[in-house]
XYZ file of C-alpha atoms in Angstrom:
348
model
C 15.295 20.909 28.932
C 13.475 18.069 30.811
C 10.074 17.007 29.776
C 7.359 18.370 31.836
C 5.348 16.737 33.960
C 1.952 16.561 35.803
C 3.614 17.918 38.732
C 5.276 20.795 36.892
C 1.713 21.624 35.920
C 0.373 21.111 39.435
C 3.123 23.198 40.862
C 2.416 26.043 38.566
C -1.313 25.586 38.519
C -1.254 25.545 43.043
C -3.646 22.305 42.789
C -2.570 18.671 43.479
C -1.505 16.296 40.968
C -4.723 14.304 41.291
C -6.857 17.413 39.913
C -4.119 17.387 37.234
C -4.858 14.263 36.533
C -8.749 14.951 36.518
C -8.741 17.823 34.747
C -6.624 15.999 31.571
C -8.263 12.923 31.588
C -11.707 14.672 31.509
C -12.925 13.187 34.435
C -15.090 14.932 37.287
C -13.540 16.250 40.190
C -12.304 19.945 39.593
C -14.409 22.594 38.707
C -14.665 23.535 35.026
C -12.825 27.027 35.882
C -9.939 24.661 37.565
C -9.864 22.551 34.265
C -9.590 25.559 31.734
C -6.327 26.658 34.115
C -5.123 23.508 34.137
C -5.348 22.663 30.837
C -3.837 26.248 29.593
C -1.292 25.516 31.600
C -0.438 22.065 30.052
C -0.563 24.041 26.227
C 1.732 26.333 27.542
C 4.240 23.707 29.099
C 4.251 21.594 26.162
C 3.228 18.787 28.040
C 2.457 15.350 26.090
C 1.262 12.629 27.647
C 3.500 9.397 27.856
C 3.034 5.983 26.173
C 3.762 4.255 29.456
C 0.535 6.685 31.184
C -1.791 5.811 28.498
C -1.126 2.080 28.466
C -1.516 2.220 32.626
C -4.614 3.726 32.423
C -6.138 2.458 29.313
C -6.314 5.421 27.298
C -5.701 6.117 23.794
C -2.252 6.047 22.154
C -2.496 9.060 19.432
C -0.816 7.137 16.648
C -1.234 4.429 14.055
C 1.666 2.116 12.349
C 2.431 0.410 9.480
C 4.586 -2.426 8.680
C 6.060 -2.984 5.431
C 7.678 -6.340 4.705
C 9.376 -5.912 1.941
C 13.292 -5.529 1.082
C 14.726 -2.147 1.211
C 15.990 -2.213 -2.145
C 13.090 -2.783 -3.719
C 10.664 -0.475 -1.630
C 13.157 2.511 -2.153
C 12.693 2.385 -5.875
C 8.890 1.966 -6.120
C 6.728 4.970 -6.240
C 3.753 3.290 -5.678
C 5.019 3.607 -1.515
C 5.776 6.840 -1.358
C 2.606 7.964 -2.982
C 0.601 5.802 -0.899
C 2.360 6.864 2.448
C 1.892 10.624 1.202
C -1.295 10.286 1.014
C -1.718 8.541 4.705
C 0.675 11.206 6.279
C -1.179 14.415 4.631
C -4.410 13.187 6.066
C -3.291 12.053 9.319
C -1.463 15.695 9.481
C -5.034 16.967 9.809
C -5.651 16.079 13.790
C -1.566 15.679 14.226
C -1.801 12.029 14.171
C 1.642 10.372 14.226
C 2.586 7.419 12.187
C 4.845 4.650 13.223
C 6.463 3.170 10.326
C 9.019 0.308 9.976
C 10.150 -2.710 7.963
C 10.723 -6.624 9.238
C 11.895 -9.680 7.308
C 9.002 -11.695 7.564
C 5.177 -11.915 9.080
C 6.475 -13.718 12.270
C 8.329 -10.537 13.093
C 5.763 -8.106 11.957
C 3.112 -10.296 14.495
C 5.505 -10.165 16.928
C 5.589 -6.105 16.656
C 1.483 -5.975 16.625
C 1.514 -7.917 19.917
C 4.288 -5.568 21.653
C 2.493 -2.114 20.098
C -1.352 -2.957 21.575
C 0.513 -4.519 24.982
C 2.568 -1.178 25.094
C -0.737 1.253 23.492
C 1.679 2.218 21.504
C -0.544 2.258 18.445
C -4.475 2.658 18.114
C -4.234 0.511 15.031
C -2.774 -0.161 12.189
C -2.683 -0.025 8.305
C -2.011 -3.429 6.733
C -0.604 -3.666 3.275
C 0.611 -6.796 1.327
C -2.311 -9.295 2.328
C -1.637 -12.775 1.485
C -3.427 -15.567 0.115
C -2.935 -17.323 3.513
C -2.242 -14.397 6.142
C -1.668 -15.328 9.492
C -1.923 -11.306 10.281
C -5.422 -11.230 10.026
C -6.570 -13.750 12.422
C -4.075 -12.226 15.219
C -5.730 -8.660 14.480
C -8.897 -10.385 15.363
C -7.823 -12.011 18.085
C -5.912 -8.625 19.563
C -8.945 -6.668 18.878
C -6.821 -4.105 17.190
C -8.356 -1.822 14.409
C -6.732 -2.086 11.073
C -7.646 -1.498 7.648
C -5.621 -3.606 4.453
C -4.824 -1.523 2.130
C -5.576 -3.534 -1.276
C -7.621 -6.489 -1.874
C -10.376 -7.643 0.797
C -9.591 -11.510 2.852
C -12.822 -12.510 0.778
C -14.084 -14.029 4.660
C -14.596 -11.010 6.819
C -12.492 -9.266 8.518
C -10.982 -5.795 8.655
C -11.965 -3.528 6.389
C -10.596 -3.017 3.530
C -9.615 -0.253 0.810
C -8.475 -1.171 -2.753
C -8.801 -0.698 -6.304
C -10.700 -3.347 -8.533
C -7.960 -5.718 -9.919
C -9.562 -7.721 -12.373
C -10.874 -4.730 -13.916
C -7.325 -3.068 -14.520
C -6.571 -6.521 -16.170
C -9.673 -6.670 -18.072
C -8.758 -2.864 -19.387
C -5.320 -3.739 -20.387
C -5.949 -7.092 -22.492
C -8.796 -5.486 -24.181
C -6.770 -2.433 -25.384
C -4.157 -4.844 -26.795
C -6.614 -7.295 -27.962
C -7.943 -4.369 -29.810
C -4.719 -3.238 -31.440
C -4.525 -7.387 -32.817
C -2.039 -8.737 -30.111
C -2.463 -12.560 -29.981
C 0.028 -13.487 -27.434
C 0.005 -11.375 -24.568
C 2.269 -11.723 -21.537
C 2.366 -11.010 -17.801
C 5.273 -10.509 -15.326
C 4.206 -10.687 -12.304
C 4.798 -9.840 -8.561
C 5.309 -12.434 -5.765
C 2.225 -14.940 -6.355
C 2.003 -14.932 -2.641
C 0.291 -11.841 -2.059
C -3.838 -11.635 -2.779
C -3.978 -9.374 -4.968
C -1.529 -10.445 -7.646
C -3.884 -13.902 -7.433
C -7.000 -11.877 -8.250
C -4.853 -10.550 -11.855
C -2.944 -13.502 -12.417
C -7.343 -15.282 -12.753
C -8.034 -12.241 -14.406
C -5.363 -12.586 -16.713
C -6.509 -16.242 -17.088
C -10.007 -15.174 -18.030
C -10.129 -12.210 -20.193
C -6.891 -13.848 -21.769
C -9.235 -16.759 -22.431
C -12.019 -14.430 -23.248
C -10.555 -12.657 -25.953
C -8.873 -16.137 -27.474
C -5.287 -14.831 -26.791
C -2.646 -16.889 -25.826
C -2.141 -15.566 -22.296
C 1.350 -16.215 -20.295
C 2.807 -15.179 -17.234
C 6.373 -15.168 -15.673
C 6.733 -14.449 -11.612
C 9.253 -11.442 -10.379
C 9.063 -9.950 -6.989
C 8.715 -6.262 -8.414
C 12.856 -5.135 -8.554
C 13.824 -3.866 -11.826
C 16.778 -6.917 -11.754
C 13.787 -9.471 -11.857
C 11.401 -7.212 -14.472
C 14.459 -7.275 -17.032
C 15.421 -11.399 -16.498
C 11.631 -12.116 -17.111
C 10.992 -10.556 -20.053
C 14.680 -11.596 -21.573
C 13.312 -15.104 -20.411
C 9.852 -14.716 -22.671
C 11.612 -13.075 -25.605
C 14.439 -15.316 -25.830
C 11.911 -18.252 -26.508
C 13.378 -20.870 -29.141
C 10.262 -20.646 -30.996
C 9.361 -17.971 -32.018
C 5.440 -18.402 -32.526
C 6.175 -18.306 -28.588
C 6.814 -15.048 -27.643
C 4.734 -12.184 -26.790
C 3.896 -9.254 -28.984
C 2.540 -7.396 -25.750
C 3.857 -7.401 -22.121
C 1.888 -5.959 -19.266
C 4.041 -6.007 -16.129
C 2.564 -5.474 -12.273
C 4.489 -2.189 -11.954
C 6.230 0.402 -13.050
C 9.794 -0.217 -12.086
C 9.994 -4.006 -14.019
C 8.179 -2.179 -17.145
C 11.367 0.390 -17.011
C 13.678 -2.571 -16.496
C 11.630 -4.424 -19.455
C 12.159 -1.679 -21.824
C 15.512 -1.512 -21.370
C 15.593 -5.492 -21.723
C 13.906 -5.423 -25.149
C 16.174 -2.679 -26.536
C 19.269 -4.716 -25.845
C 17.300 -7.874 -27.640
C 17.033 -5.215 -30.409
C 13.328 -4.688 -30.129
C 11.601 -1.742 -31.773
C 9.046 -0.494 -29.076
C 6.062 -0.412 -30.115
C 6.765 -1.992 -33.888
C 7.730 -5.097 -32.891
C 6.620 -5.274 -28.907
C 4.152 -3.261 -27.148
C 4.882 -2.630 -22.753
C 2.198 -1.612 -20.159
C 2.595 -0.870 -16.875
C 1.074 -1.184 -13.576
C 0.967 2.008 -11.612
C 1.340 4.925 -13.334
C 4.328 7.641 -12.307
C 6.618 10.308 -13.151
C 9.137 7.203 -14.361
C 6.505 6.267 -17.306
C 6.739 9.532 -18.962
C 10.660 9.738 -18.213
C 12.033 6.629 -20.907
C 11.475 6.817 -24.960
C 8.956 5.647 -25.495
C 7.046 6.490 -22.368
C 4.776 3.854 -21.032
C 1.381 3.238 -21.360
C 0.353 2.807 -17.601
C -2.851 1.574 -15.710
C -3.347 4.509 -13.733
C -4.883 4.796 -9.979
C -5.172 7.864 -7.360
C -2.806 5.999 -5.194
C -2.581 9.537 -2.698
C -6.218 9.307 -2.219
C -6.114 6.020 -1.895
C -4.188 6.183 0.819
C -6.171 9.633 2.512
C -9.248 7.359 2.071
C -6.987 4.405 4.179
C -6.259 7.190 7.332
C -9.709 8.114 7.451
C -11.027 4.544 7.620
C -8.389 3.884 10.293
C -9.214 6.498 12.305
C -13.303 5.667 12.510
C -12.281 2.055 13.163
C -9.638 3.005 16.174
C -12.862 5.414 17.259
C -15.417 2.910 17.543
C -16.417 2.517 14.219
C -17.542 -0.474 11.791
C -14.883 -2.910 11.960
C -15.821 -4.479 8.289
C -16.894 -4.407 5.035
C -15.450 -3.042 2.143
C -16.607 0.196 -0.265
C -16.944 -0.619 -4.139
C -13.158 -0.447 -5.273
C -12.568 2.226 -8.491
C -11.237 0.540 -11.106
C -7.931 1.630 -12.891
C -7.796 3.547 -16.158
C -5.618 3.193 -19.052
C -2.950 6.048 -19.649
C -2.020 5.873 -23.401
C 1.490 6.657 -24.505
C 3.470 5.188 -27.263
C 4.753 2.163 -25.801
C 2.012 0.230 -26.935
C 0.818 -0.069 -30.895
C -0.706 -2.609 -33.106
C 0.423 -5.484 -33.661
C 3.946 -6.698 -35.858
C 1.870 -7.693 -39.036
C 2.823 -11.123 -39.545
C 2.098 -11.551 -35.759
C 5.110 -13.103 -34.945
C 7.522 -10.318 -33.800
C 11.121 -9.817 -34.697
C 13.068 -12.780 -34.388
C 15.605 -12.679 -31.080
């Protein structure tokens, strides 16, 4: 069955395709009787209109996208995605607002796909997640003149809005908790340094590290559970041992998993000799012995909030600024616990 037309709706309707036209576009030029008909019409037909119309005439596309440049592998086994995307899609579901979604290899790609979408109006805007310390996205948004909102921490210099979660003050939360239970030497493994917001925790972690007069040390990973377990065999295979870490807090939940598992086959009691938290709190935490503590976020609402910033940008809303971020809380379960008493650990 072929897609209607304007002309199948002219046909039925006995007007010409130019009072279609009028009547769907809301523009004068048919009577508001004629319009009603016309438009019933359309409803009953099915009829959508095409990309290729709305870029010709300047309209609206309908639709948002999002471009996600990460690897497959390790996207596909991170819940933090599919929670945030689930909590895009069920607000966007509210006005039937498609979402285009797909994954590049790098930014030059993903620019290159901004520039085709707002050429084509294929897209009204567009959620931006992953901001860099350096992103060349944001300037080209600017120059485009195409709404977006980042999802996580703000450019610090202007720009599109954005809507995050306070950073520093999940750090801050973690360290004190094991300060508090007498950790001295507290590590971090971390995701790509790259990307802004693992900058903001990796100062935090600098600071309140500082702060509480631990000694504070971090290890880079790009979020895969392959990288989570080699970076925390790497910190608790130190020679000395007045070198490793009593306490790991890791940037998500998959490398915590992976770090677990990791410290077990070092022989590690969990919590009696080495205490784990997470970043991002899921279903995964509670699923290992001992489940995780977890710094824990609304990351669905986070992401209804995102869709509903979007769509008052693409509508002629503010373009900037960014809403006091909610800072994470702590989820206690028994992978974290006071200290090894002579403060050294068990010997790897």
């Amino acid at each position: 069955m072929k897609r209607p037309t304007m002309q199948d709706i002219a046909r039925r309707a006995g007007v010409t395709k130019a009072a279609v036209s009028f009547a769907l576009n809301g523009r004068p030029g048919v009577s508001d009787l004629t319009r009603r008909r016309i438009l019933a019409i359309a409803e009953e037909l099915g009829w959508r209109p095409s990309s290729a119309a709305r870029a010709l005439s300047g309209g609206r596309a309908g639709s948002f996208g999002m471009v996600i440049g990460r690897p497959a592998r390790t996207l596909g086994l991170e819940p933090f995605f599919m929670q945030l995307l689930s909590g895009i899609q069920a607000e966007l579901t509210r006005d039937t607002t498609p979402l285009l979604l797909t994954m590049v290899e790098d930014q030059a790609a993903e620019i290159a796909l901004y520039r085709d979408w707002w050429a084509r109006r294929l897209v009204d805007g567009v959620f931006v997640v992953d901001l860099q310390v350096d992103d060349a996205r944001v300037p080209v948004l600017q120059e485009l003149g195409m709404p977006a909102v980042i999802i996580g921490a703000p450019c610090g210099t202007g720009g599109p809005p954005a809507v995050g979660h306070d950073e520093a003050a999940g750090v801050e939360v973690a360290v004190r908790h094991l300060a508090e239970l007498g950790h001295r030497r507290v590590a971090r493994v971390s995701g790509p340094a790259h990307l802004r917001h693992i900058r903001i925790r990796e100062e935090a972690f600098a600071r309140v590290t500082a702060q509480w007069g631990l000694t504070g040390r971090s290890v880079e990973a790009d979020y895969s559970g392959e990288r989570g377990a080699a970076a925390t065999r790497e910190l608790l295979s130190a020679a000395d041992p007045a070198a490793r870490p009593t306490a790991i807090l890791y940037d998500n939940d998959v490398m915590a998993l992976s770090g677990l598992t990791a410290a077990h086959g070092l022989g590690l009691r969990v919590p009696a000799d080495l205490s784990l938290v997470a970043w991002d709190d899921s279903a995964l935490c509670e699923l290992v012995s001992p489940s995780l503590t977890a710094l824990s976020r609304d990351v669905v609402a986070h992401g209804a909030h995102a869709a509903r910033r979007l769509r008052q940008a693409a509508g002629g809303g503010p373009h900037g600024g960014l809403e006091e971020p909610p800072a994470p809380s702590l989820t206690l379960r028994g992978s974290t616990g006071p200290a090894p008493a002579d403060g050294s650990g068990k010997p790897v």
